[in-house]
mmCIF file of C-alpha atoms and ligand atoms in Angstrom:
data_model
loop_
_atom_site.group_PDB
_atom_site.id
_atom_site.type_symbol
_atom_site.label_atom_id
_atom_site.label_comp_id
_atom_site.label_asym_id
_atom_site.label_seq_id
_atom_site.Cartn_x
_atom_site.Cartn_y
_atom_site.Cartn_z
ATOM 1 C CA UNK A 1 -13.257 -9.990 -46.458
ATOM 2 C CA UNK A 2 -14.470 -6.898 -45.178
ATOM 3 C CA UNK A 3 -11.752 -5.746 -41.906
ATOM 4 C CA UNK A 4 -15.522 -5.566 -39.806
ATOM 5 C CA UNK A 5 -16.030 -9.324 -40.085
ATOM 6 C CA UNK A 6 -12.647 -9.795 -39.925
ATOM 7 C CA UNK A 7 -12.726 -8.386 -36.672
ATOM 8 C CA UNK A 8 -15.721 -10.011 -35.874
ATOM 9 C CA UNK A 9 -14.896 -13.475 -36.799
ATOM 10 C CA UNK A 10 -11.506 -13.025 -34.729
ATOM 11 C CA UNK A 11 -13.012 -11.926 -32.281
ATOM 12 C CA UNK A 12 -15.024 -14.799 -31.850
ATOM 13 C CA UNK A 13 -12.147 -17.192 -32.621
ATOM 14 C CA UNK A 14 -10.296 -15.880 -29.622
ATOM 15 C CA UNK A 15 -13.302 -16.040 -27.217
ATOM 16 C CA UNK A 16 -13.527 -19.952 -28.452
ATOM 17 C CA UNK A 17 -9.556 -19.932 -28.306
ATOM 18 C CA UNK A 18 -9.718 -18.720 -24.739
ATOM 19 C CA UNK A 19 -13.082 -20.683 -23.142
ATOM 20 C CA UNK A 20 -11.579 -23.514 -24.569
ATOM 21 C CA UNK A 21 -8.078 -23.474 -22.889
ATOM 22 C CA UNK A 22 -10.185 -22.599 -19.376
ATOM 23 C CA UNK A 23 -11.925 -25.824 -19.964
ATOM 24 C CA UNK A 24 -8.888 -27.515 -20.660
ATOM 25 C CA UNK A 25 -6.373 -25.871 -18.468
ATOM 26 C CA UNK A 26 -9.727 -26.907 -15.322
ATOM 27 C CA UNK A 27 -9.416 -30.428 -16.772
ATOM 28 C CA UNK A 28 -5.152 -30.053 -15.027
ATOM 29 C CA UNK A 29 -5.653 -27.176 -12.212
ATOM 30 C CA UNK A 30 -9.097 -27.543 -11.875
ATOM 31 C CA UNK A 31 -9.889 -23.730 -9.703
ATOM 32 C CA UNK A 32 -11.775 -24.216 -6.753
ATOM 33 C CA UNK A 33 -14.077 -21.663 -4.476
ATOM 34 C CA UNK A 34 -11.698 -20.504 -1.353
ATOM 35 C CA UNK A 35 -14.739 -20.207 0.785
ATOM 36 C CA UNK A 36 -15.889 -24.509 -0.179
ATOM 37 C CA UNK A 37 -13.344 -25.602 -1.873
ATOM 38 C CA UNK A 38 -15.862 -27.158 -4.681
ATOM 39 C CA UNK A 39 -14.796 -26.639 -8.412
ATOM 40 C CA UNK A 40 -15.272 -23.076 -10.147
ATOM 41 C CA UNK A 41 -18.138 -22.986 -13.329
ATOM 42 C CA UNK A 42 -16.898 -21.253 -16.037
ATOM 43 C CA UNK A 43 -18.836 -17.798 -15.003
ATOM 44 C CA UNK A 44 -17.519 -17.797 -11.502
ATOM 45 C CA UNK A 45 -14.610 -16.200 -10.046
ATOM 46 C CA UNK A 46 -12.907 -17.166 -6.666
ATOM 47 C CA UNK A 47 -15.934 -18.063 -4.904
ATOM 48 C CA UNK A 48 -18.784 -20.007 -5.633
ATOM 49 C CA UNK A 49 -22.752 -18.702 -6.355
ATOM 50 C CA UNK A 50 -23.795 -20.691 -3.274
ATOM 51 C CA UNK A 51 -21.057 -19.497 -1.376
ATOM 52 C CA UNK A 52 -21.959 -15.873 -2.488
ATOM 53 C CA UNK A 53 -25.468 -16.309 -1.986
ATOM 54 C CA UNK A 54 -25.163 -18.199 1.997
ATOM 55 C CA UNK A 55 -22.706 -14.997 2.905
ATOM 56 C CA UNK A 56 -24.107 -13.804 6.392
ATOM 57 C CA UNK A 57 -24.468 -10.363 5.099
ATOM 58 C CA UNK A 58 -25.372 -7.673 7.640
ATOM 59 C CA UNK A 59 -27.191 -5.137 5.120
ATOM 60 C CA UNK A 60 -25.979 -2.656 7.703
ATOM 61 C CA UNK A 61 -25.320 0.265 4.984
ATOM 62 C CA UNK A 62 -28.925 0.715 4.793
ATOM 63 C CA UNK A 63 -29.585 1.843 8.507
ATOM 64 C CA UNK A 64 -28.106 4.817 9.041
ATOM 65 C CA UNK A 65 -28.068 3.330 12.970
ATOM 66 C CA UNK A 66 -26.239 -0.026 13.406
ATOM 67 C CA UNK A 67 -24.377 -2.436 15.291
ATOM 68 C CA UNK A 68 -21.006 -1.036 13.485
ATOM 69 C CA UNK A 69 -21.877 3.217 13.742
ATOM 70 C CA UNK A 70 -22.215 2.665 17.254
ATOM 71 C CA UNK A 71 -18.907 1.290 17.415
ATOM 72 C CA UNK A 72 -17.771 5.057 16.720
ATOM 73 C CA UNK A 73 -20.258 7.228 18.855
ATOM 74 C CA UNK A 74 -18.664 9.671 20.624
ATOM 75 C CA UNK A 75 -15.513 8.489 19.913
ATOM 76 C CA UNK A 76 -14.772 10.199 16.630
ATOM 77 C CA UNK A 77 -16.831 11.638 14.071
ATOM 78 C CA UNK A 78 -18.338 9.592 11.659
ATOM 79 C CA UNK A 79 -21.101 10.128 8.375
ATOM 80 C CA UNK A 80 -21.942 6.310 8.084
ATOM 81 C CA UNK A 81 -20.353 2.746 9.021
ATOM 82 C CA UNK A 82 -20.849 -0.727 8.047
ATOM 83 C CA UNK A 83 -20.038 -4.546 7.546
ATOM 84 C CA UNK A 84 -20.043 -6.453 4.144
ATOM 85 C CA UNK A 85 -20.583 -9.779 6.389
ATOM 86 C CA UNK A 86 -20.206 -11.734 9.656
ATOM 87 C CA UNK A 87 -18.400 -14.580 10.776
ATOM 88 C CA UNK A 88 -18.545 -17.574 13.188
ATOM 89 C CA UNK A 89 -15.410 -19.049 14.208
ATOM 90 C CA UNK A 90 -14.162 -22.106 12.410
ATOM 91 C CA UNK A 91 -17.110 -20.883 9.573
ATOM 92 C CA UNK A 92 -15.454 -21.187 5.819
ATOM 93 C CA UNK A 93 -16.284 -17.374 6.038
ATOM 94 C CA UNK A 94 -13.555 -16.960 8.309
ATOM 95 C CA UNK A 95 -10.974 -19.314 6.594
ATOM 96 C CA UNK A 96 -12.002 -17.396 3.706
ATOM 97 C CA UNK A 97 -10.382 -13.794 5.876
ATOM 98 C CA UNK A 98 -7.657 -15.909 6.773
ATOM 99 C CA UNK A 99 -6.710 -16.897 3.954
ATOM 100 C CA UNK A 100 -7.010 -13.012 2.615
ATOM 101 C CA UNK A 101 -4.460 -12.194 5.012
ATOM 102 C CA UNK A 102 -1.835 -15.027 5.203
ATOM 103 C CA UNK A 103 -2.158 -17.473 2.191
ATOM 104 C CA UNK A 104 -1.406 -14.611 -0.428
ATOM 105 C CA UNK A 105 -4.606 -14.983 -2.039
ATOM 106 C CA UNK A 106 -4.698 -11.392 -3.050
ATOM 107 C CA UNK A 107 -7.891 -11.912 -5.014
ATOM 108 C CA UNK A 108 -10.044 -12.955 -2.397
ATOM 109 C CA UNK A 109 -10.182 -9.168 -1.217
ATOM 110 C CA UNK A 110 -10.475 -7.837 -4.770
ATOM 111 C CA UNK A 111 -13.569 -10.194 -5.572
ATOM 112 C CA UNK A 112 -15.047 -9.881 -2.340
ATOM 113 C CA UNK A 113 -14.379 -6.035 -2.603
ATOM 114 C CA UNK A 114 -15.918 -5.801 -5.665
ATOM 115 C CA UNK A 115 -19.274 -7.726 -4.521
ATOM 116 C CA UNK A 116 -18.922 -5.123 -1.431
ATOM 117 C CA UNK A 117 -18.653 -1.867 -3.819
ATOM 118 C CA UNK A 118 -21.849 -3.515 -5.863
ATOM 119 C CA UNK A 119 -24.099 -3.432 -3.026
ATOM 120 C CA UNK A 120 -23.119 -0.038 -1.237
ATOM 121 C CA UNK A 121 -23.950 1.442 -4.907
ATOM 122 C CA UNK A 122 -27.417 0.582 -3.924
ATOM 123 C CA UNK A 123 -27.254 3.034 -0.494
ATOM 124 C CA UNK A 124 -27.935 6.813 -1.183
ATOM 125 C CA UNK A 125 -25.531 6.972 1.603
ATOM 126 C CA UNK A 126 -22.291 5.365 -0.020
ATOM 127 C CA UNK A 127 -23.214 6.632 -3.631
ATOM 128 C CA UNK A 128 -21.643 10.109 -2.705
ATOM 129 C CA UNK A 129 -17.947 8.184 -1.584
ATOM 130 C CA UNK A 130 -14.943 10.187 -3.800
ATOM 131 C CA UNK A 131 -12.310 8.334 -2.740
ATOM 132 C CA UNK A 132 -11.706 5.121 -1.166
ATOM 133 C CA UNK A 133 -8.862 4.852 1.162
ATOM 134 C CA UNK A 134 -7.468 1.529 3.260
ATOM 135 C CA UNK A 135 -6.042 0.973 6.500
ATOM 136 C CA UNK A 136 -2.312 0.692 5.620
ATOM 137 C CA UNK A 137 -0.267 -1.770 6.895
ATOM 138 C CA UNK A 138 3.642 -1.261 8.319
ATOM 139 C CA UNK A 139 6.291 -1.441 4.885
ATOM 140 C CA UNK A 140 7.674 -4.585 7.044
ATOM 141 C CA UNK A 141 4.129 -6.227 7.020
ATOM 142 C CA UNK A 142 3.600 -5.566 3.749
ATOM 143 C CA UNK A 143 6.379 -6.684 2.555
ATOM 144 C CA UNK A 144 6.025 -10.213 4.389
ATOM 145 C CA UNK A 145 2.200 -10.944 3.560
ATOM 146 C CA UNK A 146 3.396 -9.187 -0.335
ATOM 147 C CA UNK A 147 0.001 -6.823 -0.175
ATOM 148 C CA UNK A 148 -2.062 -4.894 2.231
ATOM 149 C CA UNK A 149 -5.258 -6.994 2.458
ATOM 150 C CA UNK A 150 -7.533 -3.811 3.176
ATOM 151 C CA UNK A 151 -5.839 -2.175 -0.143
ATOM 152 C CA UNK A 152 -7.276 -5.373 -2.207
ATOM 153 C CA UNK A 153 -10.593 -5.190 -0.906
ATOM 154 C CA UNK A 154 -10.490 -0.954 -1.311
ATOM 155 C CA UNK A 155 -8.984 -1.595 -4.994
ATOM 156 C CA UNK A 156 -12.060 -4.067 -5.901
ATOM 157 C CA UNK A 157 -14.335 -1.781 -4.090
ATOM 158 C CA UNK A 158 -12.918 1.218 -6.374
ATOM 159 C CA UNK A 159 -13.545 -1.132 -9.344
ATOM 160 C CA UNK A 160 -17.553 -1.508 -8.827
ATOM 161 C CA UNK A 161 -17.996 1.738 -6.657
ATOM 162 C CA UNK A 162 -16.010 3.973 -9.786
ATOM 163 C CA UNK A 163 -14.406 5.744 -7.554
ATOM 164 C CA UNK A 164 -10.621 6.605 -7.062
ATOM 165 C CA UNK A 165 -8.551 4.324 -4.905
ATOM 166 C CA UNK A 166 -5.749 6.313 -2.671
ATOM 167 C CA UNK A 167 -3.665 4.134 -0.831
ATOM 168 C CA UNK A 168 -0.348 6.605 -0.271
ATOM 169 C CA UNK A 169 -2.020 8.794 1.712
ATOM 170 C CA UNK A 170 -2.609 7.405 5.073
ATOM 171 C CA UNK A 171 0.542 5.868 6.499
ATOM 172 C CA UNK A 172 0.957 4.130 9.576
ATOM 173 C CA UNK A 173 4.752 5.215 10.758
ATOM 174 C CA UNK A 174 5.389 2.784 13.930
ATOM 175 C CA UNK A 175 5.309 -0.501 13.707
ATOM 176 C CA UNK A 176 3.084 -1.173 16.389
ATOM 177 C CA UNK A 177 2.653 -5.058 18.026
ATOM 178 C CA UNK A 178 0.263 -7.652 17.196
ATOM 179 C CA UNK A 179 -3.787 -6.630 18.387
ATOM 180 C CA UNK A 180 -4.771 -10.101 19.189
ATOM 181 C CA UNK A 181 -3.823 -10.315 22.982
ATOM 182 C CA UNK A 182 -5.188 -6.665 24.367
ATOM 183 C CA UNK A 183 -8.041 -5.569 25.591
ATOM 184 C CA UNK A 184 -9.851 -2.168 24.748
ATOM 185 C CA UNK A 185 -7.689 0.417 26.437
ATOM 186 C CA UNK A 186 -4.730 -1.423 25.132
ATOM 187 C CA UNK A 187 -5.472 -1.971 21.840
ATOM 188 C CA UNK A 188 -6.420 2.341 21.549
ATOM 189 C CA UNK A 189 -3.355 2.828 23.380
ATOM 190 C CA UNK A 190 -1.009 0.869 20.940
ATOM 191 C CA UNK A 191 -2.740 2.305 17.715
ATOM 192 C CA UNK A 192 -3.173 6.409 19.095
ATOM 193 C CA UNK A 193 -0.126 8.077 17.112
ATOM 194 C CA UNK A 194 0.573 5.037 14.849
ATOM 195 C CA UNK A 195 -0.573 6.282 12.162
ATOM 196 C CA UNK A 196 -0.509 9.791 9.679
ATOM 197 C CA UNK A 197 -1.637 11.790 6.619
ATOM 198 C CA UNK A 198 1.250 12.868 4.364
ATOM 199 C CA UNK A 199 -0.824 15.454 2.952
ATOM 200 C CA UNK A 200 -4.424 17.028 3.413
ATOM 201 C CA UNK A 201 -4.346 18.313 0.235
ATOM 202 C CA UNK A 202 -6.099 15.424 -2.032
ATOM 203 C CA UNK A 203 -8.557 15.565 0.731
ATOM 204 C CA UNK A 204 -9.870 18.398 1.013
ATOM 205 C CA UNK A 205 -14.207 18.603 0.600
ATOM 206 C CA UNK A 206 -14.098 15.165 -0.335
ATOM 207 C CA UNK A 207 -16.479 12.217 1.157
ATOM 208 C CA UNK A 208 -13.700 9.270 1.691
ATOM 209 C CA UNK A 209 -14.574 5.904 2.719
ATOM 210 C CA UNK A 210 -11.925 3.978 4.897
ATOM 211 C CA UNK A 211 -11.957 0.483 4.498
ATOM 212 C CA UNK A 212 -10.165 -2.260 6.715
ATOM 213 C CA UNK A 213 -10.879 -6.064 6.815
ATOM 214 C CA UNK A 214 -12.363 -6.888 9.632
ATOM 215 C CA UNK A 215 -14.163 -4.791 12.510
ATOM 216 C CA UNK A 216 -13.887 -5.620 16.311
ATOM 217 C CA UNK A 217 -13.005 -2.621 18.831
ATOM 218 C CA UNK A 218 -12.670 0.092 16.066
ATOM 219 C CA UNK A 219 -9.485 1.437 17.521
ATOM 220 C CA UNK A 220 -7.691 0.957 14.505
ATOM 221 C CA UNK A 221 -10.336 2.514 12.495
ATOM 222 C CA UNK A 222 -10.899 5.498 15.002
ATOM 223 C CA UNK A 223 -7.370 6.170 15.081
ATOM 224 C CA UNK A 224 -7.409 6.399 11.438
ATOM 225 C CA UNK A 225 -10.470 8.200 10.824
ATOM 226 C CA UNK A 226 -8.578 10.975 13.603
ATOM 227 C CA UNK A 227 -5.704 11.400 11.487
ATOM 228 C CA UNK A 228 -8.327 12.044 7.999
ATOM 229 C CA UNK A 229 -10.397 14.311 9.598
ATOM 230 C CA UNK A 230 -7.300 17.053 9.964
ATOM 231 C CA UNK A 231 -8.202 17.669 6.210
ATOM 232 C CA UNK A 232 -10.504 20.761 5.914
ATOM 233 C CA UNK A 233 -14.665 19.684 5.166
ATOM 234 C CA UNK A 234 -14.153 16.506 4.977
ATOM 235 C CA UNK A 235 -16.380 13.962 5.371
ATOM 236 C CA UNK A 236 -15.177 10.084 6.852
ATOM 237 C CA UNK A 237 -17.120 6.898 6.073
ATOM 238 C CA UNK A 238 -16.350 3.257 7.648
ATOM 239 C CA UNK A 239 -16.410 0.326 5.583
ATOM 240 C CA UNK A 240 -15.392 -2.878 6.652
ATOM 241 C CA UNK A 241 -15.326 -6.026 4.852
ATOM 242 C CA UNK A 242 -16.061 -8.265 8.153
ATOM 243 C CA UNK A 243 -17.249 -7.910 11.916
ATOM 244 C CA UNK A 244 -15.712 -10.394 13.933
HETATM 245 ZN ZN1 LIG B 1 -18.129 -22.111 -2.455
#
């Protein structure tokens, strides 16, 4: 036999090998959608088409003027901002966050990140992106939720977008207390010198997108973006995956 359809008939040995344990392995552990909780087709990963398809998507990235840039006006300078989706409370769009960030379901970000990345692709604006940097977490935090969520949904993103992922950049050096319970002021005050850039270097010229989870005063985000734009011509774009 010729080592071509060798290959060949191998190669279609071990995609029957492998579709064939995933139907039988589903038969056991049957994978479910963590936005529905219905079972998983063969061709979907994480969550559902339907689930995909319902997502309250904002479209935001292709208005240069939106609910999420105005966040940022004249509070720190921005090139363009947006939301993947929105949420409703109790919504299995917010369970789905939730779960993101507490149930160690690292692969909720990465899909979802990856779905994100597809559609800014279609936005002259986000095509340009060089880099793709999230909001880090404290070491302590990390180390007790086992991943940054934002660095999930900035690693998927970096999948579909082709662009570079740089997560050791940005640091946030105080661990600061929860955000929940404060208002505006307080919530800018807790997060002004909690964070910092190791080195400008890497960012110099460059067009870098921050990306966090979810969006509701942007003090987090503006503090960030602050601490970026130190590095010489460079520009700072918003991305987050949810507005609250
Ligand atoms: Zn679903």
């Amino acid at each position: 036999m010729p080592p071509k359809t060798r290959y060949r008939r191998w190669n279609s040995f071990s995609f029957f090998l492998r579709s064939t344990m995933w139907d039988f392995l589903n038969l056991f552990f049957p994978l479910n959608c963590a936005a529905c909780g219905n079972y998983l087709f063969k061709n979907e990963k994480v969550i559902c088409t339907s689930c995909l398809f319902q997502l309250p998507k904002t479209n935001f990235h292709f208005q240069k003027e939106n609910p999420i840039s105005d966040i940022f006006l004249g509070r720190v300078k921005i090139n363009n901002a947006t939301a993947f989706f929105t949420f409703n409370k109790g919504s299995r769009y917010q369970k789905l966050i939730h779960k993101l960030k507490y149930n160690r379901q690292a692969e909720i970000g990465i899909e979802l990140g990856r779905h994100f990345g597809n559609t800014l692709m279609n936005s002259k604006d986000y095509r340009t992106v060089d880099a793709i940097i999230p909001v880090p977490l404290h070491p302590k935090k990390k180390k007790a939720r086992t991943y940054n969520q934002s660095e999930m949904i900035a690693k998927g993103m970096a999948e579909s977008m082709n662009s570079k992922l740089i997560a050791d950049v940005l640091i946030r050096s105080v661990h600061s207390e929860s955000q929940t319970q404060k208002d505006k002021i307080e919530r800018w005050l807790n997060v002004k010198n909690v964070f910092a850039v190791k080195s400008t270097d890497s960012l110099k010229n460059k067009h870098i997108l921050l990306v966090d989870d979810v969006v509701t005063t942007g003090a987090t985000l503006e503090s960030c973006a602050q601490k970026l734009l130190q590095a010489d011509g460079i520009k700072v774009s918003i991305a987050c995956l949810a507005q609250a």
